[in-house]
Amino acid sequence: MNTNLTLPIRQALIGLGPLLAYMGVTDEASWLALSNHLAVVLGVAWMVGGVIWQWWVSRPAAKVAQVAALPGVIGVVTNDPNLAAAADAGSRANKVP
């Protein structure tokens, strides 16, 4: 796992530990052990979320809709009916009613 990603998460979790110990929720030793596990889990969750988001916006229909929504684009020509529907949706997204 990338330490550039896990280090800030780990630091935030370790910083939250004393606050929870002060409030009586947990003690320092158990929070330190828990924060190490949470840092890994949250880092993996962010990574998986980023991969899913990147896959979603890289679909052909999403790319056509993004191009159709650009200012100055009059129309997008395609032979695929699904992509044509995405182009129509993207072109309508930029218009004010």
XYZ file of C-alpha atoms in Angstrom:
97
model
C 0.000 0.000 0.000
C 1.165 3.518 -0.771
C 2.530 5.219 2.368
C 1.586 8.617 0.927
C -2.012 7.518 1.323
C -1.849 5.630 4.613
C 0.310 8.119 6.523
C -2.255 10.972 6.673
C -5.027 8.528 7.527
C -2.919 6.968 10.275
C -1.980 10.375 11.685
C -5.617 11.475 11.778
C -6.660 8.285 13.536
C -3.826 8.542 16.060
C -4.773 12.171 16.705
C -8.363 11.142 17.334
C -7.278 8.576 19.937
C -6.433 10.997 22.775
C -9.737 12.789 22.270
C -11.662 9.524 22.598
C -9.565 8.527 25.626
C -10.270 11.906 27.244
C -13.990 11.408 26.655
C -13.761 7.943 28.227
C -14.658 6.009 25.080
C -11.408 4.002 24.908
C -7.923 3.927 26.373
C -4.737 4.889 24.560
C -3.312 1.390 24.075
C -6.424 -0.097 22.520
C -6.916 2.958 20.273
C -3.346 2.697 18.950
C -3.890 -0.928 17.936
C -7.262 -0.117 16.388
C -5.940 2.916 14.485
C -3.304 0.836 12.710
C -5.988 -1.505 11.393
C -8.343 1.343 10.512
C -5.623 3.117 8.523
C -5.178 0.090 6.296
C -8.921 -0.485 5.873
C -9.647 3.171 5.067
C -6.703 3.319 2.655
C -7.952 0.275 0.785
C -11.505 1.660 0.752
C -10.294 4.958 -0.768
C -8.252 3.077 -3.355
C -11.170 0.845 -4.374
C -13.472 3.874 -4.500
C -11.026 5.706 -6.752
C -10.725 2.747 -9.099
C -14.507 2.405 -9.353
C -14.933 6.136 -9.946
C -12.244 6.146 -12.643
C -13.866 3.167 -14.354
C -17.283 4.886 -14.230
C -16.126 8.150 -15.819
C -14.048 6.295 -18.437
C -17.032 4.525 -19.984
C -17.644 5.516 -23.616
C -21.084 6.959 -22.787
C -19.617 9.125 -20.007
C -16.870 10.412 -22.314
C -19.400 11.322 -25.010
C -21.611 13.092 -22.456
C -18.597 15.067 -21.162
C -17.642 16.132 -24.678
C -21.239 17.105 -25.496
C -21.376 19.253 -22.345
C -18.279 21.275 -23.306
C -18.949 24.880 -24.285
C -18.739 25.454 -28.012
C -19.640 21.883 -28.973
C -22.606 22.011 -31.335
C -23.173 18.278 -31.635
C -21.609 14.851 -31.360
C -22.010 12.397 -34.235
C -22.174 8.679 -33.484
C -23.687 5.508 -34.944
C -24.390 3.882 -31.565
C -27.878 4.686 -30.173
C -26.639 4.432 -26.570
C -23.873 6.922 -27.216
C -26.309 9.202 -29.047
C -28.548 9.192 -25.953
C -25.544 10.057 -23.790
C -24.644 12.899 -26.155
C -28.191 14.260 -25.912
C -28.105 14.043 -22.118
C -24.721 15.772 -22.006
C -25.802 18.575 -24.325
C -28.927 19.214 -22.219
C -26.837 19.307 -19.019
C -25.208 22.582 -20.096
C -28.407 24.406 -21.102
C -30.299 26.646 -18.710
C -34.112 26.263 -18.925
